[in-house]
Amino acid sequence: MSQPPLIDLRSDTVTKPTPDMWDALKNLEDSHLGDDVYGEDPTVNELEAKAAKLMNKEATLLVTSGSQGNLVSLLSQTQPGEEILIEAKSHICLYEVGSAARIGGLTTKTFKSSRGVPSIQELEMMIRPRDDLHQPWTTLLAVENTHNTHGGIVIRPQDLEKLSKFTQDHNMKFHLDGARIFNAAVALDSPLHKFTDHVDTVMFCLSKGMACPVGSMIAGSQEVIDRARKFRKMLGGGMRQAGVLAIMGLIALEHNWRKQLKQDHVHAKMLAKALQAENELISVTMPETNIINFSFPEAAPTLEIHNSLIKQGVLGLHKGYYQRLVTHVGLSRQDIEQAITVLNTTFKKFLT
Ligand SMILES: Cc1ncc(COP(=O)(O)O)c(C=O)c1O
């Protein structure tokens, strides 16, 4: 029996380049490429200039991945032995292999939250007294927008503004893990700078909802980006004719990403509402963007459900009783409708 084509809802990283990215790649000419470690790749330079404008920052840097972008942002704005404040369920804390500690020599102090935003009182309690000989200095705060593990929720610009004031008052730097900052801007129908104006550095991914196969960027002051360039080299992220990647980044930023991401958000809501309406035993968090978190009752045979879904061509992220579905450019309305049918019939079969 032949397998049906897979509807892959695990992540928005599973996408392939769009047709106009392929066209741009095919049309690249020798003169569009150069050695980017020497700063000589015109396509990378064009991408970095365009992205700086979009993010309203002095400069940007193309990096290999979101994890590398977060790490070089931390390395460029801290010294080994200092302490940073991050959220307990943030990507930097959970999924970046402890690089801040291993490579940056940083200790991390975490806060818990339901929406990724700490209260100012909480932060006041967390920072160390600068004049105490025994304690490390607390020098950076990082938050995540949209917040991945909290189901793609959006931190509001007014919250970022409050946090920014706090960091300035305490002589700290403020970094934003904006892997999905474009989703945040679309969800609030807001310009990107409303989010980035409040932070010293922002990392954003071209390889998540934006359909590029590789690449993330960081944005900040020229001084910080110059330092980041050196740290990127240290981490092995200096790429040569990287214009072959940057050309797709340019298409992603020029392309109508707002329309596409809006569609992804509509699809996520459709999915979430349909699951909630038909399955009283599962608890679905209504998505603000493209990530749907839901949970099964404790006794549910989650692995059997997951395997049955795979056989029927629907792939989600299996995390035990908590599951995640993510919509993206690779999925049509028809795929979403098909996924809803398969998910609902399977849940009914296993959860009654
Ligand atoms: C919020 C967030 N930050 C950073 C990253 C890291 O990106 P990469 O997988 O490109 O290293 C991810 C990846 O999923 C993410 O969701």
Tab-separated table of C-alpha atoms and ligand atoms in Angstrom:
chain	number	residue	atom	x	y	z
A	1	MET	CA	0.000	0.000	0.000
A	2	SER	CA	1.475	3.364	-0.938
A	3	GLN	CA	1.881	5.970	1.796
A	4	PRO	CA	-0.171	9.173	1.459
A	5	PRO	CA	1.991	12.345	1.104
A	6	LEU	CA	3.031	13.604	4.491
A	7	ILE	CA	1.339	16.639	6.028
A	8	ASP	CA	4.221	17.747	8.203
A	9	LEU	CA	3.029	19.856	11.125
A	10	ARG	CA	6.096	19.359	13.339
A	11	SER	CA	7.662	22.753	12.711
A	12	ASP	CA	7.862	25.712	10.347
A	13	THR	CA	11.473	24.672	9.711
A	14	VAL	CA	10.476	21.789	7.431
A	15	THR	CA	9.668	24.059	4.475
A	16	LYS	CA	11.442	23.967	1.099
A	17	PRO	CA	12.411	27.089	-0.881
A	18	THR	CA	9.498	28.750	-2.709
A	19	PRO	CA	9.436	28.778	-6.564
A	20	ASP	CA	10.617	32.404	-6.683
A	21	MET	CA	13.570	31.483	-4.445
A	22	TRP	CA	14.536	28.718	-6.865
A	23	ASP	CA	14.222	31.169	-9.787
A	24	ALA	CA	16.420	33.740	-8.050
A	25	LEU	CA	18.964	31.043	-7.242
A	26	LYS	CA	19.068	29.892	-10.876
A	27	ASN	CA	19.501	33.483	-12.057
A	28	LEU	CA	22.459	34.213	-9.772
A	29	GLU	CA	25.530	35.259	-11.728
A	30	ASP	CA	29.199	35.074	-10.948
A	31	SER	CA	29.283	38.816	-10.209
A	32	HIS	CA	26.629	38.405	-7.492
A	33	LEU	CA	28.983	36.297	-5.373
A	34	GLY	CA	32.190	36.960	-3.458
A	35	ASP	CA	34.030	35.902	-0.310
A	36	ASP	CA	31.871	37.056	2.582
A	37	VAL	CA	34.633	36.545	5.144
A	38	TYR	CA	36.368	39.425	3.302
A	39	GLY	CA	33.023	41.271	3.220
A	40	GLU	CA	33.009	40.894	-0.567
A	41	ASP	CA	29.779	39.072	-1.306
A	42	PRO	CA	27.475	41.699	-2.865
A	43	THR	CA	24.341	39.612	-2.301
A	44	VAL	CA	25.086	39.126	1.404
A	45	ASN	CA	25.877	42.838	1.710
A	46	GLU	CA	22.571	43.698	0.053
A	47	LEU	CA	20.677	41.362	2.394
A	48	GLU	CA	22.382	42.776	5.482
A	49	ALA	CA	21.636	46.364	4.402
A	50	LYS	CA	18.015	45.567	3.632
A	51	ALA	CA	17.505	43.718	6.919
A	52	ALA	CA	19.070	46.579	8.902
A	53	LYS	CA	16.507	48.979	7.424
A	54	LEU	CA	13.662	46.608	8.120
A	55	MET	CA	14.721	46.123	11.755
A	56	ASN	CA	15.593	49.809	12.205
A	57	LYS	CA	19.091	49.006	13.418
A	58	GLU	CA	22.526	50.249	12.287
A	59	ALA	CA	23.763	46.869	11.097
A	60	THR	CA	22.946	43.182	10.714
A	61	LEU	CA	24.891	39.967	10.280
A	62	LEU	CA	23.935	36.770	8.469
A	63	VAL	CA	24.560	33.744	10.687
A	64	THR	CA	24.184	30.036	10.088
A	65	SER	CA	21.312	29.393	12.503
A	66	GLY	CA	19.131	30.865	15.203
A	67	SER	CA	21.195	29.153	17.891
A	68	GLN	CA	24.396	30.678	16.533
A	69	GLY	CA	22.676	34.086	16.291
A	70	ASN	CA	21.580	33.975	19.923
A	71	LEU	CA	25.012	32.849	21.063
A	72	VAL	CA	27.004	35.505	19.174
A	73	SER	CA	24.563	38.130	20.494
A	74	LEU	CA	25.294	37.002	24.053
A	75	LEU	CA	29.054	36.741	23.465
A	76	SER	CA	29.183	40.226	21.951
A	77	GLN	CA	27.477	41.899	24.881
A	78	THR	CA	28.784	40.092	27.951
A	79	GLN	CA	32.012	38.935	29.586
A	80	PRO	CA	32.669	35.393	30.891
A	81	GLY	CA	31.676	35.126	34.545
A	82	GLU	CA	28.672	37.420	34.224
A	83	GLU	CA	25.075	36.387	34.743
A	84	ILE	CA	22.139	36.687	32.346
A	85	LEU	CA	18.397	36.581	33.039
A	86	ILE	CA	16.266	34.330	30.819
A	87	GLU	CA	12.905	32.622	30.933
A	88	ALA	CA	12.828	29.004	32.143
A	89	LYS	CA	11.101	27.725	28.996
A	90	SER	CA	12.989	29.862	26.498
A	91	HIS	CA	14.816	28.327	23.555
A	92	ILE	CA	18.138	29.668	24.851
A	93	CYS	CA	17.534	27.959	28.178
A	94	LEU	CA	16.130	24.645	26.944
A	95	TYR	CA	17.363	23.931	23.447
A	96	GLU	CA	20.740	25.524	22.767
A	97	VAL	CA	22.885	22.877	24.436
A	98	GLY	CA	23.882	25.175	27.286
A	99	SER	CA	26.083	27.208	24.944
A	100	ALA	CA	25.814	30.371	27.062
A	101	ALA	CA	27.513	28.488	29.898
A	102	ARG	CA	29.854	26.248	27.908
A	103	ILE	CA	31.064	28.796	25.401
A	104	GLY	CA	30.104	32.143	26.910
A	105	GLY	CA	31.146	31.318	30.489
A	106	LEU	CA	27.832	32.827	31.586
A	107	THR	CA	25.657	31.762	34.460
A	108	THR	CA	21.936	31.942	33.830
A	109	LYS	CA	19.224	32.870	36.262
A	110	THR	CA	15.758	31.892	35.116
A	111	PHE	CA	12.293	33.302	35.735
A	112	LYS	CA	9.047	31.402	35.198
A	113	SER	CA	6.163	32.945	33.285
A	114	SER	CA	3.046	32.020	31.337
A	115	ARG	CA	3.624	34.571	28.563
A	116	GLY	CA	7.396	34.954	28.478
A	117	VAL	CA	7.377	38.301	30.291
A	118	PRO	CA	8.696	38.744	33.829
A	119	SER	CA	7.324	41.421	36.131
A	120	ILE	CA	9.639	44.305	36.925
A	121	GLN	CA	9.443	43.427	40.641
A	122	GLU	CA	10.585	39.909	39.829
A	123	LEU	CA	13.524	41.224	37.841
A	124	GLU	CA	14.437	43.644	40.622
A	125	MET	CA	14.697	40.631	42.952
A	126	MET	CA	16.859	38.692	40.504
A	127	ILE	CA	19.632	41.137	39.742
A	128	ARG	CA	22.734	40.995	41.896
A	129	PRO	CA	24.057	43.937	43.856
A	130	ARG	CA	26.875	45.375	41.746
A	131	ASP	CA	28.972	46.398	44.721
A	132	ASP	CA	28.967	42.949	46.416
A	133	LEU	CA	32.435	41.479	46.018
A	134	HIS	CA	31.112	37.896	46.102
A	135	GLN	CA	28.568	38.021	43.319
A	136	PRO	CA	28.702	38.022	39.523
A	137	TRP	CA	27.363	41.028	37.673
A	138	THR	CA	23.958	40.657	36.034
A	139	THR	CA	24.476	42.191	32.630
A	140	LEU	CA	21.865	40.991	30.142
A	141	LEU	CA	18.168	40.122	29.873
A	142	ALA	CA	16.844	37.984	27.010
A	143	VAL	CA	13.213	37.350	26.032
A	144	GLU	CA	11.627	35.394	23.166
A	145	ASN	CA	9.019	36.676	20.682
A	146	THR	CA	6.989	34.843	19.575
A	147	HIS	CA	7.456	32.369	22.389
A	148	ASN	CA	7.906	28.871	21.002
A	149	THR	CA	7.117	26.599	23.956
A	150	HIS	CA	4.288	28.832	25.183
A	151	GLY	CA	2.539	28.199	21.853
A	152	GLY	CA	3.691	31.081	19.657
A	153	ILE	CA	2.341	33.827	21.915
A	154	VAL	CA	3.258	37.414	21.181
A	155	ILE	CA	5.017	39.724	23.638
A	156	ARG	CA	3.479	43.179	23.199
A	157	PRO	CA	5.742	46.136	22.290
A	158	GLN	CA	4.582	47.981	25.435
A	159	ASP	CA	5.938	45.103	27.553
A	160	LEU	CA	9.235	45.224	25.683
A	161	GLU	CA	9.365	48.953	26.352
A	162	LYS	CA	8.977	48.408	30.121
A	163	LEU	CA	11.673	45.734	30.111
A	164	SER	CA	13.936	47.991	28.093
A	165	LYS	CA	13.597	50.762	30.670
A	166	PHE	CA	14.499	48.263	33.383
A	167	THR	CA	17.652	47.126	31.568
A	168	GLN	CA	18.730	50.705	30.893
A	169	ASP	CA	18.169	51.664	34.531
A	170	HIS	CA	20.432	48.777	35.564
A	171	ASN	CA	23.093	49.211	32.928
A	172	MET	CA	22.179	45.876	31.322
A	173	LYS	CA	21.824	44.807	27.692
A	174	PHE	CA	18.542	43.557	26.266
A	175	HIS	CA	18.482	40.735	23.677
A	176	LEU	CA	15.419	39.514	21.818
A	177	ASP	CA	15.248	35.970	20.471
A	178	GLY	CA	12.972	36.939	17.594
A	179	ALA	CA	13.253	33.669	15.678
A	180	ARG	CA	9.598	34.299	14.725
A	181	ILE	CA	9.493	38.098	14.997
A	182	PHE	CA	7.756	38.251	11.613
A	183	ASN	CA	4.862	36.212	13.044
A	184	ALA	CA	4.632	38.624	15.966
A	185	ALA	CA	4.482	41.626	13.625
A	186	VAL	CA	1.773	39.972	11.541
A	187	ALA	CA	-0.290	38.928	14.577
A	188	LEU	CA	-0.460	42.549	15.805
A	189	ASP	CA	-0.449	44.030	12.285
A	190	SER	CA	2.448	46.118	13.451
A	191	PRO	CA	5.724	47.305	11.882
A	192	LEU	CA	8.776	45.300	12.897
A	193	HIS	CA	10.538	48.255	14.484
A	194	LYS	CA	7.850	48.424	17.204
A	195	PHE	CA	9.436	45.258	18.566
A	196	THR	CA	13.075	45.903	17.760
A	197	ASP	CA	13.310	49.557	18.862
A	198	HIS	CA	13.295	48.465	22.495
A	199	VAL	CA	16.145	45.956	22.368
A	200	ASP	CA	19.908	46.199	21.876
A	201	THR	CA	20.062	43.099	19.693
A	202	VAL	CA	17.518	40.924	17.939
A	203	MET	CA	18.014	37.537	16.313
A	204	PHE	CA	15.530	36.520	13.626
A	205	CYS	CA	15.310	33.408	11.451
A	206	LEU	CA	14.930	33.292	7.688
A	207	SER	CA	14.606	29.512	7.876
A	208	LYS	CA	11.416	29.290	9.961
A	209	GLY	CA	8.124	30.697	8.574
A	210	MET	CA	10.048	32.601	5.880
A	211	ALA	CA	10.830	29.449	3.838
A	212	CYS	CA	14.614	29.859	3.442
A	213	PRO	CA	16.559	26.604	3.679
A	214	VAL	CA	19.337	28.069	5.863
A	215	GLY	CA	20.083	31.262	7.702
A	216	SER	CA	19.270	33.612	10.527
A	217	MET	CA	20.376	37.173	11.199
A	218	ILE	CA	21.188	39.396	14.112
A	219	ALA	CA	20.663	43.148	14.199
A	220	GLY	CA	22.053	45.826	16.501
A	221	SER	CA	24.457	48.748	16.656
A	222	GLN	CA	27.436	48.768	14.279
A	223	GLU	CA	29.753	48.287	17.249
A	224	VAL	CA	27.964	45.154	18.493
A	225	ILE	CA	27.662	43.695	15.007
A	226	ASP	CA	31.406	44.218	14.436
A	227	ARG	CA	32.090	42.224	17.590
A	228	ALA	CA	29.526	39.600	16.575
A	229	ARG	CA	31.287	39.159	13.215
A	230	LYS	CA	34.427	38.159	15.067
A	231	PHE	CA	32.553	35.723	17.342
A	232	ARG	CA	30.764	34.235	14.327
A	233	LYS	CA	34.194	33.520	12.822
A	234	MET	CA	35.332	31.987	16.108
A	235	LEU	CA	32.352	29.621	16.028
A	236	GLY	CA	33.083	28.535	12.475
A	237	GLY	CA	30.245	30.568	10.999
A	238	GLY	CA	32.308	32.632	8.559
A	239	MET	CA	30.892	31.584	5.199
A	240	ARG	CA	32.449	32.262	1.813
A	241	GLN	CA	30.154	32.663	-1.242
A	242	ALA	CA	27.144	32.915	1.060
A	243	GLY	CA	25.231	34.879	-1.566
A	244	VAL	CA	23.709	31.526	-2.604
A	245	LEU	CA	21.875	31.637	0.734
A	246	ALA	CA	21.448	35.397	0.968
A	247	ILE	CA	19.601	35.559	-2.354
A	248	MET	CA	16.815	33.473	-0.841
A	249	GLY	CA	16.832	35.693	2.251
A	250	LEU	CA	16.366	38.718	0.003
A	251	ILE	CA	13.407	37.066	-1.688
A	252	ALA	CA	11.948	36.191	1.731
A	253	LEU	CA	12.169	39.809	2.908
A	254	GLU	CA	10.915	41.272	-0.389
A	255	HIS	CA	8.213	38.678	-0.869
A	256	ASN	CA	4.800	39.299	0.646
A	257	TRP	CA	5.627	37.540	3.920
A	258	ARG	CA	2.810	39.311	5.752
A	259	LYS	CA	0.215	37.697	3.485
A	260	GLN	CA	1.776	34.246	3.815
A	261	LEU	CA	2.175	34.338	7.591
A	262	LYS	CA	-1.356	35.683	8.005
A	263	GLN	CA	-2.556	32.659	6.085
A	264	ASP	CA	-0.483	30.368	8.352
A	265	HIS	CA	-2.113	31.983	11.406
A	266	VAL	CA	-5.596	31.486	9.923
A	267	HIS	CA	-4.735	27.822	9.317
A	268	ALA	CA	-3.533	27.415	12.910
A	269	LYS	CA	-6.788	28.852	14.261
A	270	MET	CA	-8.832	26.604	11.955
A	271	LEU	CA	-6.969	23.562	13.213
A	272	ALA	CA	-7.167	24.525	16.871
A	273	LYS	CA	-10.890	25.328	16.748
A	274	ALA	CA	-11.707	22.101	14.922
A	275	LEU	CA	-9.741	19.996	17.413
A	276	GLN	CA	-11.277	21.708	20.407
A	277	ALA	CA	-14.816	21.470	19.018
A	278	GLU	CA	-14.662	17.723	18.357
A	279	ASN	CA	-12.586	16.432	21.290
A	280	GLU	CA	-13.699	17.289	24.770
A	281	LEU	CA	-10.890	15.219	26.297
A	282	ILE	CA	-8.057	17.237	24.853
A	283	SER	CA	-7.150	20.718	25.892
A	284	VAL	CA	-6.159	23.069	23.088
A	285	THR	CA	-4.515	26.453	23.517
A	286	MET	CA	-5.945	28.912	20.992
A	287	PRO	CA	-2.996	30.091	18.891
A	288	GLU	CA	-2.058	33.746	18.456
A	289	THR	CA	0.254	32.846	15.569
A	290	ASN	CA	1.232	29.564	13.884
A	291	ILE	CA	1.945	27.247	16.846
A	292	ILE	CA	-0.759	25.116	18.452
A	293	ASN	CA	-0.066	23.443	21.783
A	294	PHE	CA	-2.493	20.856	23.090
A	295	SER	CA	-2.510	18.187	25.755
A	296	PHE	CA	-4.045	14.742	26.122
A	297	PRO	CA	-5.523	13.332	29.308
A	298	GLU	CA	-2.860	11.520	31.343
A	299	ALA	CA	-3.982	7.980	30.523
A	300	ALA	CA	-4.049	8.557	26.757
A	301	PRO	CA	-1.981	6.154	24.598
A	302	THR	CA	-0.040	9.024	23.068
A	303	LEU	CA	2.574	6.959	21.231
A	304	GLU	CA	-0.088	4.780	19.598
A	305	ILE	CA	-1.955	7.896	18.523
A	306	HIS	CA	1.221	9.407	17.115
A	307	ASN	CA	2.103	6.242	15.175
A	308	SER	CA	-1.418	5.919	13.806
A	309	LEU	CA	-1.278	9.554	12.597
A	310	ILE	CA	2.029	8.935	10.838
A	311	LYS	CA	0.520	5.940	9.018
A	312	GLN	CA	-2.252	8.239	7.826
A	313	GLY	CA	0.233	10.870	6.666
A	314	VAL	CA	-0.053	13.442	9.465
A	315	LEU	CA	3.050	14.301	11.446
A	316	GLY	CA	3.017	16.389	14.634
A	317	LEU	CA	5.625	16.895	17.338
A	318	HIS	CA	5.214	14.144	19.923
A	319	LYS	CA	6.162	15.301	23.410
A	320	GLY	CA	4.263	12.817	25.579
A	321	TYR	CA	1.033	14.265	26.902
A	322	TYR	CA	1.840	17.623	25.312
A	323	GLN	CA	1.787	17.856	21.569
A	324	ARG	CA	2.614	20.611	19.129
A	325	LEU	CA	1.370	21.397	15.632
A	326	VAL	CA	2.846	24.191	13.525
A	327	THR	CA	1.446	25.649	10.312
A	328	HIS	CA	3.696	26.997	7.546
A	329	VAL	CA	4.088	27.969	3.911
A	330	GLY	CA	4.391	24.331	2.836
A	331	LEU	CA	0.776	23.578	3.759
A	332	SER	CA	-2.294	24.440	1.688
A	333	ARG	CA	-5.868	24.882	2.906
A	334	GLN	CA	-6.564	21.403	1.562
A	335	ASP	CA	-3.721	19.956	3.672
A	336	ILE	CA	-5.146	21.618	6.778
A	337	GLU	CA	-8.633	20.265	6.070
A	338	GLN	CA	-7.205	16.796	5.504
A	339	ALA	CA	-5.179	17.034	8.733
A	340	ILE	CA	-8.294	18.042	10.688
A	341	THR	CA	-10.204	15.004	9.389
A	342	VAL	CA	-7.369	12.597	10.215
A	343	LEU	CA	-6.636	14.102	13.642
A	344	ASN	CA	-10.263	14.143	14.706
A	345	THR	CA	-11.093	10.605	13.604
A	346	THR	CA	-7.907	9.273	15.220
A	347	PHE	CA	-8.422	11.106	18.511
A	348	LYS	CA	-12.016	9.859	18.657
A	349	LYS	CA	-10.874	6.308	18.039
A	350	PHE	CA	-8.220	6.328	20.795
A	351	LEU	CA	-9.735	8.650	23.378
A	352	THR	CA	-13.233	7.311	23.911
B	1	LIG	C1	12.484	30.637	19.535
B	1	LIG	C2	13.642	29.974	18.861
B	1	LIG	N1	14.855	30.508	18.994
B	1	LIG	C3	15.930	29.967	18.389
B	1	LIG	C4	15.804	28.841	17.627
B	1	LIG	C5	17.051	28.221	17.034
B	1	LIG	O1	17.063	28.228	15.655
B	1	LIG	P1	17.963	27.155	14.871
B	1	LIG	O2	17.203	25.886	14.878
B	1	LIG	O3	18.091	27.779	13.514
B	1	LIG	O4	19.265	27.065	15.563
B	1	LIG	C6	14.552	28.237	17.467
B	1	LIG	C7	14.400	27.003	16.675
B	1	LIG	O5	13.373	26.395	16.612
B	1	LIG	C8	13.442	28.823	18.102
B	1	LIG	O6	12.220	28.281	18.015
